[in-house]
Coordinates of C-alpha atoms and ligand atoms in Angstrom, one line a residue:
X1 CA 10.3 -1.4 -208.6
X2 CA 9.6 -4.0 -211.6
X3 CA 12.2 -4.3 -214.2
X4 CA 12.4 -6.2 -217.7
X5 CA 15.2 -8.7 -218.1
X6 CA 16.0 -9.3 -221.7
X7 CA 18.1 -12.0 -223.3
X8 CA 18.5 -10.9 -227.4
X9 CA 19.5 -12.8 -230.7
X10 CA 16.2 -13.9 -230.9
X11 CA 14.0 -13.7 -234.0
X12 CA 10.3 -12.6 -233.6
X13 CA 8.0 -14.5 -235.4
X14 CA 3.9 -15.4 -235.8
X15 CA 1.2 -12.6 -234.6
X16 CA 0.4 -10.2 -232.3
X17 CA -2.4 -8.1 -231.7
X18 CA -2.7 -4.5 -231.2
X19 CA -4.4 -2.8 -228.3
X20 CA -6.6 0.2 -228.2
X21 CA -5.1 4.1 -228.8
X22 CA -3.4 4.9 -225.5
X23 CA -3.9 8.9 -226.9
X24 CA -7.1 8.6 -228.3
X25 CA -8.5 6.6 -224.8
X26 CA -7.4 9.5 -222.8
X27 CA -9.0 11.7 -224.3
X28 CA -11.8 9.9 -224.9
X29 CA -12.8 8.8 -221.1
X30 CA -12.5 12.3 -219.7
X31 CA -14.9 13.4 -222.8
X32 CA -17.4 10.7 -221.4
X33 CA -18.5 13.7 -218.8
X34 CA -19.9 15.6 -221.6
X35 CA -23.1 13.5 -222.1
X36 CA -25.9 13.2 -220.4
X37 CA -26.4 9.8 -220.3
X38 CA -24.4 6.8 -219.8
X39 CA -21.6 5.6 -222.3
X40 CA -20.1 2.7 -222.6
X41 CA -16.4 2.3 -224.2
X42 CA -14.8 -1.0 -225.7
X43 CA -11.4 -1.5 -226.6
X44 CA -10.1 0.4 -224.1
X45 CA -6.0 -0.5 -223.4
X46 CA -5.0 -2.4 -220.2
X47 CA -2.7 0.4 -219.5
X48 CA -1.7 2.6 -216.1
X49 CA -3.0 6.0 -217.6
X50 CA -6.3 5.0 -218.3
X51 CA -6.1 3.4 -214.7
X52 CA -5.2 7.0 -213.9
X53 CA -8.0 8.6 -216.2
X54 CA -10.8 6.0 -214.4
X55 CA -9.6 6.7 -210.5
X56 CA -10.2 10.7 -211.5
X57 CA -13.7 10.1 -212.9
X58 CA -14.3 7.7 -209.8
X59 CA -12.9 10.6 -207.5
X60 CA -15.3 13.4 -209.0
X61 CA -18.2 10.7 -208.6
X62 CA -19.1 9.5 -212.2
X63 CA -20.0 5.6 -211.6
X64 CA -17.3 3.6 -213.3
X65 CA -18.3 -0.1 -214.4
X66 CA -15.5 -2.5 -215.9
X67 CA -17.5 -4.9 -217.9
X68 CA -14.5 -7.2 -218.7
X69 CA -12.9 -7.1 -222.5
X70 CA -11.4 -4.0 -222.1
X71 CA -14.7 -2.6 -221.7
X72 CA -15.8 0.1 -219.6
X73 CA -19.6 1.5 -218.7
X74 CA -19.1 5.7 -217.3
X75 CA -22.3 7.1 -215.9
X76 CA -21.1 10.7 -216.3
X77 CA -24.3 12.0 -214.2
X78 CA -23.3 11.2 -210.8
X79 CA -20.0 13.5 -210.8
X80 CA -20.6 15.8 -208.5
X81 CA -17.1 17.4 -207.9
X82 CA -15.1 19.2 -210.7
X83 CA -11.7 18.9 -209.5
X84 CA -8.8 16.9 -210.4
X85 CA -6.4 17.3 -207.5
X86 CA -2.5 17.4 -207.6
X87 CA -1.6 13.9 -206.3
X88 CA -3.4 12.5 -209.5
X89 CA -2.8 15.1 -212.4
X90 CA 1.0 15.1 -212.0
X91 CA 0.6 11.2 -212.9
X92 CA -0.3 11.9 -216.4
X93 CA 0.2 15.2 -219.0
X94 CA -3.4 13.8 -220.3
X95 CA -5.1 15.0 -217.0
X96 CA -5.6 18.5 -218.7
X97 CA -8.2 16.6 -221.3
X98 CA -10.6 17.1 -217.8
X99 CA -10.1 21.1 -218.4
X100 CA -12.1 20.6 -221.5
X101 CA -14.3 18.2 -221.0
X102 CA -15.4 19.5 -217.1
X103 CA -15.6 23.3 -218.4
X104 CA -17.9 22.1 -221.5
X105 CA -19.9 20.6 -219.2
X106 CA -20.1 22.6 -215.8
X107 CA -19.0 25.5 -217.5
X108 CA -16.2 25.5 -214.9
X109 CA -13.1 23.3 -214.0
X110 CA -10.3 23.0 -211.8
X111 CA -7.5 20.9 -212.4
X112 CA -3.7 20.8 -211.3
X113 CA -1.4 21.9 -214.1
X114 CA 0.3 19.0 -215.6
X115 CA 3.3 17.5 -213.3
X116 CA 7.1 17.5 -214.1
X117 CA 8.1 16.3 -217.3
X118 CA 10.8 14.2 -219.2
X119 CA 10.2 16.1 -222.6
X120 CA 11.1 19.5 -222.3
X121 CA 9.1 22.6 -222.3
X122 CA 5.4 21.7 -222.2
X123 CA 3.5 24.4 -222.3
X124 CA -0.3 24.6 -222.2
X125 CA -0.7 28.7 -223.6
X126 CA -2.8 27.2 -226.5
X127 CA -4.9 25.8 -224.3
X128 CA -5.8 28.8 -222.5
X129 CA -6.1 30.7 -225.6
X130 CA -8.9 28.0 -226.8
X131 CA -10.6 28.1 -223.4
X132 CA -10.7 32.2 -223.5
X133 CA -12.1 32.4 -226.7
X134 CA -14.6 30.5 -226.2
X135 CA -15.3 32.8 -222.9
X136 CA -13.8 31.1 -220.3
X137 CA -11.9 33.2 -217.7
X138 CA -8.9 31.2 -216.0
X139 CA -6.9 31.8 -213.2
X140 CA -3.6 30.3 -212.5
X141 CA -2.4 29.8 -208.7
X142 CA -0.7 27.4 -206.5
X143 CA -0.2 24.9 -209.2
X144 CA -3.8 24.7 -210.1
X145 CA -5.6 25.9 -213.2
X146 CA -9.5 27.2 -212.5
X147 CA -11.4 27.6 -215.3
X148 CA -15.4 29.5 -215.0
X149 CA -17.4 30.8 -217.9
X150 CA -21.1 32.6 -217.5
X151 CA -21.6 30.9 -220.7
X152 CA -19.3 29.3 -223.8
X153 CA -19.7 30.5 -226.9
X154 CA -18.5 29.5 -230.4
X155 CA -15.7 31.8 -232.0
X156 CA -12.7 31.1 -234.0
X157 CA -9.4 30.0 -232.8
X158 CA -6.4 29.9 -234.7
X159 CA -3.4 27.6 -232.9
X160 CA 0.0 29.2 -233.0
X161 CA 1.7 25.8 -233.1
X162 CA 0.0 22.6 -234.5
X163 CA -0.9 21.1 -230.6
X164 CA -2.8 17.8 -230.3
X165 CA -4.1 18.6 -226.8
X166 CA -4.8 21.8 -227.7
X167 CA -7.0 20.5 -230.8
X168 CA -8.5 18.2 -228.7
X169 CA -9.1 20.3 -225.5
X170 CA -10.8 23.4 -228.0
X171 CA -13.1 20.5 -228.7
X172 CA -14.2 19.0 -225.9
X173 CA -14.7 22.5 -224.3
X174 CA -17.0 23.8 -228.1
X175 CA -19.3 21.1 -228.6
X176 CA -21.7 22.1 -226.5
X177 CA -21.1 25.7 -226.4
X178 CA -23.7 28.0 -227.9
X179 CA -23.0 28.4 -231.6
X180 CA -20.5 28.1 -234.2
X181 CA -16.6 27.1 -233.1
X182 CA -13.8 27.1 -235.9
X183 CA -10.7 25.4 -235.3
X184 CA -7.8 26.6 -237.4
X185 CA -4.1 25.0 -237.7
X186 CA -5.7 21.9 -236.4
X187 CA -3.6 18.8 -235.7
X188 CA -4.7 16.2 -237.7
X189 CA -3.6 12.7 -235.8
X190 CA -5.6 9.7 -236.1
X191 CA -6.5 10.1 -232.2
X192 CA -8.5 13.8 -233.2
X193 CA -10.4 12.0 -235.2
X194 CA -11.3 9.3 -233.0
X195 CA -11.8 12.0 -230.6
X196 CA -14.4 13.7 -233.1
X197 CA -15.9 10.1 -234.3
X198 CA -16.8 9.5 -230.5
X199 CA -18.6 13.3 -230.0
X200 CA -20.3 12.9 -232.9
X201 CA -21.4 9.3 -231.7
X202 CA -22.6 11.2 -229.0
X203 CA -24.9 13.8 -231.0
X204 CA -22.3 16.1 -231.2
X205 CA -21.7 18.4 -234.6
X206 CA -18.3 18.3 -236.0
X207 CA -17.1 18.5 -239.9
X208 CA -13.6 18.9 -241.0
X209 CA -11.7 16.7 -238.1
X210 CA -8.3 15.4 -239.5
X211 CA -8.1 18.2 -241.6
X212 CA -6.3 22.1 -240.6
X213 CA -9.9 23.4 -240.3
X214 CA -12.6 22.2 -237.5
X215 CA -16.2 23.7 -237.6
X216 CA -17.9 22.3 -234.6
X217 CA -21.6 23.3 -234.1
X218 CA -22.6 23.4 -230.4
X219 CA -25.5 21.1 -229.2
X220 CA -27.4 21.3 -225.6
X221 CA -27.8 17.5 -225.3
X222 CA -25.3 15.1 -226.0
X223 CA -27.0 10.9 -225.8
X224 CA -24.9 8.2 -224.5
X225 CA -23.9 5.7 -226.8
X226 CA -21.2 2.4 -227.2
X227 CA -17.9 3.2 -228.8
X228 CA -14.7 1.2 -229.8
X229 CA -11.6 3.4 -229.3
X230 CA -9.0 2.8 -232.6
X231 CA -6.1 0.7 -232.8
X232 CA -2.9 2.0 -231.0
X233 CA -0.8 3.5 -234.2
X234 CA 2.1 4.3 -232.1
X235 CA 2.1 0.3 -230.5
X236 CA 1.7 -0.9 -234.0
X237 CA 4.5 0.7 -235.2
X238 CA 6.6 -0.1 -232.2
X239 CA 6.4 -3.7 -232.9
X240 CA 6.8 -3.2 -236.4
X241 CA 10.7 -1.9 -235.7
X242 CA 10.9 -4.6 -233.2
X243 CA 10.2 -7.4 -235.8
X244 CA 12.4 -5.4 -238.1
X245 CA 15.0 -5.2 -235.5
X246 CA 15.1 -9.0 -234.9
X247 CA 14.5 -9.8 -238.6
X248 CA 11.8 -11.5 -237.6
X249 CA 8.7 -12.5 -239.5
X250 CA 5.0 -11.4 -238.0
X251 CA 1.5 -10.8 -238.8
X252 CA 0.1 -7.2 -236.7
X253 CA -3.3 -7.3 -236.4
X254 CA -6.4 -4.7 -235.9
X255 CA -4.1 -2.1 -237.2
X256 CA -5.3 0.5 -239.4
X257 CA -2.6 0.2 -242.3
X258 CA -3.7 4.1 -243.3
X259 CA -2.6 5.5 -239.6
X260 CA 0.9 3.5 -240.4
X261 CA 1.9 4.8 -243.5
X262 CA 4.4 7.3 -242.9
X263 CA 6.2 4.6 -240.4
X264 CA 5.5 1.9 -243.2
X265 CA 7.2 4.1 -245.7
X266 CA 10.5 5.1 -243.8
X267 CA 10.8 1.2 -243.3
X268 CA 10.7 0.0 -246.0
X269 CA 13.2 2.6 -247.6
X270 CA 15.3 0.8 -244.6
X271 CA 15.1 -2.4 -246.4
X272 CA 12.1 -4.1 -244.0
X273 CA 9.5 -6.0 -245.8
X274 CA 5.4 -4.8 -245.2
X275 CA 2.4 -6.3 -246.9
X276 CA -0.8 -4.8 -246.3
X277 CA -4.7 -6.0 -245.3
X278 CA -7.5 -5.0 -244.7
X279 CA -6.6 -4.3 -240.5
X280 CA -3.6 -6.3 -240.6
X281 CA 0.3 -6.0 -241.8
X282 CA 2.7 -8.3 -242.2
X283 CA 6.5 -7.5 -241.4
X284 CA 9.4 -9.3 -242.3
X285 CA 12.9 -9.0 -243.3
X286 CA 14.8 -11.1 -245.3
X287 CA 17.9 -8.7 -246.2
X288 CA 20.2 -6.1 -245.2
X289 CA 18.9 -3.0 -243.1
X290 CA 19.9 -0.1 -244.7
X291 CA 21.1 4.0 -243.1
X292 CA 17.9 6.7 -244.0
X293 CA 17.3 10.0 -242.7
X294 CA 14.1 10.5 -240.3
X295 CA 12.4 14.1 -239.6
X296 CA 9.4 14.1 -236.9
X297 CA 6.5 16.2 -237.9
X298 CA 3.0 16.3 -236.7
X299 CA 0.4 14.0 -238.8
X300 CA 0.6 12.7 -241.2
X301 CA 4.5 13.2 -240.9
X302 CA 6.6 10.9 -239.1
X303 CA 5.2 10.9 -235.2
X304 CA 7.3 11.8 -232.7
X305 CA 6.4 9.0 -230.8
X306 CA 8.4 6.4 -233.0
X307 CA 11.4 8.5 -233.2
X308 CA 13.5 7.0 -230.8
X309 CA 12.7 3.4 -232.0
X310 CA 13.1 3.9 -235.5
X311 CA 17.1 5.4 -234.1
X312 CA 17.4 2.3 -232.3
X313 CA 16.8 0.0 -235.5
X314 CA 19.0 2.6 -237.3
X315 CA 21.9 1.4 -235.1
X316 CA 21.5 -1.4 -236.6
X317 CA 21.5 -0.2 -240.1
X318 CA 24.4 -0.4 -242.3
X319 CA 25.4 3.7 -242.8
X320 CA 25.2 6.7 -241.2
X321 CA 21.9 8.2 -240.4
X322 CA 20.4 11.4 -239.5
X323 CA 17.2 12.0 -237.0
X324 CA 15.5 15.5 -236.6
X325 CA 13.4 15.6 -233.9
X326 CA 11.0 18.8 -234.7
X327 CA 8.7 18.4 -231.5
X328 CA 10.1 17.7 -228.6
X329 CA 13.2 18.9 -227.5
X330 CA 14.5 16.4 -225.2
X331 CA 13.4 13.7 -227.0
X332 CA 16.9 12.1 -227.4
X333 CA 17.5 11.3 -223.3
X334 CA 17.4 7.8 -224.3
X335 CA 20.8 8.1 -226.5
X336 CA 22.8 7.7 -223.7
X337 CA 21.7 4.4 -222.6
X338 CA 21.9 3.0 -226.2
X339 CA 25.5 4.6 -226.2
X340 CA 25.6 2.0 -223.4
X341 CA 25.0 -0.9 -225.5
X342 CA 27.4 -0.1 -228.2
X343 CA 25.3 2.7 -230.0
X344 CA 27.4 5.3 -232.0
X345 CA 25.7 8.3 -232.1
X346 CA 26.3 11.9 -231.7
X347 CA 23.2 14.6 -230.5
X348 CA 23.5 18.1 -231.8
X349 CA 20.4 20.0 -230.5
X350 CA 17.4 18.5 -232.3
X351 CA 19.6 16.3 -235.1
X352 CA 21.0 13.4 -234.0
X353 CA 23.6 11.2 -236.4
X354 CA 23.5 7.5 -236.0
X355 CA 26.2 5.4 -237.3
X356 CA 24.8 2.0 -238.2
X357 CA 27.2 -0.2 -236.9
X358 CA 24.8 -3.2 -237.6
X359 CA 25.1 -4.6 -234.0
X360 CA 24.3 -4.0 -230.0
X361 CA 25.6 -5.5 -226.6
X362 CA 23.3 -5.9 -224.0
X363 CA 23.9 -3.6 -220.8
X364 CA 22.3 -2.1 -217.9
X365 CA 19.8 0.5 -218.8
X366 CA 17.0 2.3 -217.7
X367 CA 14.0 4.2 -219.7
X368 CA 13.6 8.0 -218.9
X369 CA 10.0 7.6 -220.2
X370 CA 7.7 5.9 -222.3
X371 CA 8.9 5.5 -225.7
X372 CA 12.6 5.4 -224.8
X373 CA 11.6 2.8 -222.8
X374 CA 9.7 1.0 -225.9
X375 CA 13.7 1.8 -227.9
X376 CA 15.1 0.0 -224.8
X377 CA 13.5 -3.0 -225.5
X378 CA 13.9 -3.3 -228.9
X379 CA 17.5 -2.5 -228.5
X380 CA 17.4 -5.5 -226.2
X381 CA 15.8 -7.9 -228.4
X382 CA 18.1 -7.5 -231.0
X383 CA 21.1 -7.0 -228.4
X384 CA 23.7 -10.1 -227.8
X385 CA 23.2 -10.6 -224.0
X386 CA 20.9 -9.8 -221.4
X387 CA 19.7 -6.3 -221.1
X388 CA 18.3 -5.2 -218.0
X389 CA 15.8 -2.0 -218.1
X390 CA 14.9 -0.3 -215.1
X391 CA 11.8 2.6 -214.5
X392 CA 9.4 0.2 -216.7
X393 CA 6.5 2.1 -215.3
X394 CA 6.9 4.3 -217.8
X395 CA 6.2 1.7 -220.3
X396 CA 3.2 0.4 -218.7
X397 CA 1.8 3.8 -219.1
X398 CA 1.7 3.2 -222.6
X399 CA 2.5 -0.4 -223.9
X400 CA -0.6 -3.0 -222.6
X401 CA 0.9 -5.9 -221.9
X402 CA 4.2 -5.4 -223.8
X403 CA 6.2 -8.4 -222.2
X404 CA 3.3 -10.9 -223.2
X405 CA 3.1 -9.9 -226.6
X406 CA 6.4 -10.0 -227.0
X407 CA 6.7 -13.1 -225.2
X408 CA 4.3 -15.0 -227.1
X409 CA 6.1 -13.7 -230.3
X410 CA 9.5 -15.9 -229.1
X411 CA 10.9 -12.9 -227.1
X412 CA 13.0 -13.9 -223.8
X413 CA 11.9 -11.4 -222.1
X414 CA 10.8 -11.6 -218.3
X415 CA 9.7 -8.8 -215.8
X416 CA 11.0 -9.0 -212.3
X417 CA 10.7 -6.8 -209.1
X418 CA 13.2 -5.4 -207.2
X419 CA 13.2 -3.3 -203.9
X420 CA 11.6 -0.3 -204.4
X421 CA 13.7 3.1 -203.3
X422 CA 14.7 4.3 -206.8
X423 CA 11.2 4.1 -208.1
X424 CA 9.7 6.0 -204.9
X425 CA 12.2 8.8 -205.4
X426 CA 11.2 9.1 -209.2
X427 CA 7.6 9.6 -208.5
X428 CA 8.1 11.9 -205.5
X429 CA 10.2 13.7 -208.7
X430 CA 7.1 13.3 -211.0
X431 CA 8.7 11.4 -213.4
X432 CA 5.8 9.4 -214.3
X433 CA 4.4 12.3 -216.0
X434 CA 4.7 12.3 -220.0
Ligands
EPU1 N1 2.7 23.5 -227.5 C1 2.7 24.8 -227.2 N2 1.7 25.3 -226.5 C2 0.6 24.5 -226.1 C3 0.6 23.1 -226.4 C4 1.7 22.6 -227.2 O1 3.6 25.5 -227.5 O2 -0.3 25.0 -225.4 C5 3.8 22.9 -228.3 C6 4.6 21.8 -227.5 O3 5.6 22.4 -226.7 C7 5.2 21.0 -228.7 C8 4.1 21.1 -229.8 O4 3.3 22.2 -229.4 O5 6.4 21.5 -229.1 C9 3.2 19.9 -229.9 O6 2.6 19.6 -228.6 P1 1.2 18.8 -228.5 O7 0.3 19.7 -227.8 O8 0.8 18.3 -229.9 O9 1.6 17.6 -227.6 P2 0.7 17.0 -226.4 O10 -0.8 17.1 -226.8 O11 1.1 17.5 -225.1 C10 0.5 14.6 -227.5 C11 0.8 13.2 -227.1 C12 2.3 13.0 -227.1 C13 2.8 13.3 -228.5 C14 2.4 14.7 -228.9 C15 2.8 15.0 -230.4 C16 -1.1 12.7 -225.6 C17 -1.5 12.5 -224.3 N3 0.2 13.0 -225.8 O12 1.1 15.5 -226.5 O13 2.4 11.6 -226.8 O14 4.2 13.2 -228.5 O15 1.0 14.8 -228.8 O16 2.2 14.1 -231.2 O17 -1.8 12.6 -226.6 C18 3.6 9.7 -226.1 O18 2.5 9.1 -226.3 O19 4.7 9.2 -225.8 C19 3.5 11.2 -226.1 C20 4.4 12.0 -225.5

């Protein structure tokens, strides 16, 4: 089991640069088995769910070239096997993007439902309901889900609840169905319409992503073609409430400042400083951080995903400040362990109240998955002490190279192993799945 080792006080300063979209990427690579040709995708993030997302195209035979500069070439016409088994799915929620992709294609899929998660309730009912009207029959049994359609054809689905995957999962499954799909209550993030940008790329016919309304046309022949997946909102944001955190002073680059804006807005009401470029933002802060009140909503509202980071900086905000987390319902596991470094903040079912007490003590801690682990750090940078964070591989799902980085922007921050019992028991638990 690896672990980060974190001495704080220390102010981040001079530039960093921003990976490829750990949510767009997974989406992306499983959507590689739509085409009929090979593809190849740049920018893709050093990160252990695409390692995940590669070994399952590998294991159902698609030929898988790493070209160096996070770069990979996927010849989609070698797979030959349209399962994704248990031992791999439960690593990663994203496995159910091969539903899509492999029923759009092969008009058939089987895939293990996602494994255990830290989250709450994750259903996948919009999903099915995508996959169904498009014709699909599916079948759920011993953990698996089987998907089989005679043939797919467009209709109209309306989502219940704004879903990403589901969005992204109607998609992959319409664009080569026969005729005319219509996605309604669409989720909107950045990552559908890098999803949409890379179909289309592909010969695929899709107006309206990143709006509430998809049409999607369906082709018979998608081309390959060479892609760059988009900058990592969710990492750019995380090190902009780092900098913020340590009142530091740095330069983000290959950021789109557009995908930032809601995060961009909520700090600067905290009192952080953010000039924007063309794909770059620079962050600094040069006065007091100051209480506001967050609510998460889907895109272009305040992501979920930066929730528990922006909390963390808001402990370190003079006032008291209120958090409503409006997605996920155990989104606020990670309070405890700030509690452990001097946090002051009370959780009453989705609202949590934060009083800024301007200051944290390193302690012990450990990150119950990916984000709170990203809150750990940053609650460790700016801590007084060391800070020791166990169960990093949840941040390595999601963060590419985050010691480095942060390294390389003055951090003391070093990543050791230690023996490995508690990690093994976590897996066996699937906690690696988010
Ligand atoms: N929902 C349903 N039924 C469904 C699907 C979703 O009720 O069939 C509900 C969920 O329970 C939730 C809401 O709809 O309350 C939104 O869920 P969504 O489907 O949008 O989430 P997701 O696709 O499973 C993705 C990201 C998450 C991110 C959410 C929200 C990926 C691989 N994951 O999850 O990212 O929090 O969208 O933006 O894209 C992360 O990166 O840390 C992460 C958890």
């Amino acid at each position: 089991m690896d672990k980060f080792i974190i001495k704080g006080g220390r102010r981040l300063t001079g530039e960093v640069v921003i990976s490829g979209a750990k949510n767009a990427a997974v989406a992306i690579l499983p959507a590689v088995i739509l085409s009929d040709e090979p593809c190849t995708i740049e920018n893709v993030p050093s990160i252990s769910d695409v390692n995940i997302s590669i070994r399952i195209l590998k294991e159902m035979g698609a030929t898988v070239e790493y070209l160096g500069n996070n770069t990979y070439r996927i010849d989609p016409t070698t797979i030959d096997k349209c399962c994704v088994p248990y031992e791999t799915a439960r690593k990663m929620r994203a496995s159910y993007y091969f539903l899509g992709a492999l029923l759009g294609k092969f008009k058939k899929a089987r895939v293990s439902m996602p494994g255990g998660c830290p989250l709450g309730d994750r259903p996948i009912d919009q999903h099915l309901k995508a996959f169904t009207a498009l014709g699909a029959e599916y079948n759920l049994s011993q953990g698996m889900v089987d998907l089989k359609a005679d043939k797919l054809e467009g209709n109209q689905i309306f989502f219940d609840v704004v879903t990403v995957g589901a969005t992204m999962n109607a998609m992959l499954a319409a664009v080569r169905a026969e005729g005319l799909t219509v996605i309604e209550n669409a989720a909107k993030e950045p990552h559908i319409v890098d999803l949409a940008n890379f179909l289309s790329a592909m010969g695929a016919n899709i107006i309206g992503a990143g709006t509430d309304v998809i049409k999607i046309k369906g082709v018979k022949y998608l081309h390959g073609t060479t892609y760059s997946v988009i900058p990592d909102q969710i990492e750019a944001g995380t090190f902009m409430v780092a900098v913020a955190a340590t009142k530091g002073d740095v330069l983000i680059k290959n950021v789109i400042p557009k995908h930032l804006e809601s995060i961009t807005k909520k700090l600067e009401k905290i009192g952080v400083n953010i000039q924007q470029f063309d794909d770059s933002i620079r962050v600094w802060v040069d006065g007091p951080l100051v209480k506001t009140n967050v609510k998460t909503a889907p895109h272009p509202g305040f992501p979920t995903d930066m929730q528990s980071q922006i909390a963390t900086l808001l402990t370190l905000a003079e006032g008291t400040s209120i958090i409503t987390e409006n997605i996920w319902e155990q989104r606020f596991r990670y309070v405890d362990e700030l509690r452990r470094m001097g946090a002051d903040i009370t959780v009453n079912g989705k609202v949590a109240l934060i009083e800024g007490k301007g200051k944290l003590m390193g302690a012990p801690v450990k990150a119950c998955d990916l984000r709170a682990g990203a809150a750990l750090i940053i609650a460790g940078l700016a801590a007084s002490g060391v800070t020791e964070i166990e169960d990093i591989f949840h941040i390595e799902r999601g963060y590419d190279c985050m010691e480095g980085k942060l390294r390389a922007l003055g951090a003391d921050i070093e990543k050791v192993s230690v023996p490995d019992t508690q990690s093994k028991s976590d897996k066996e638990n699937g906690r690696e799945a988010v």
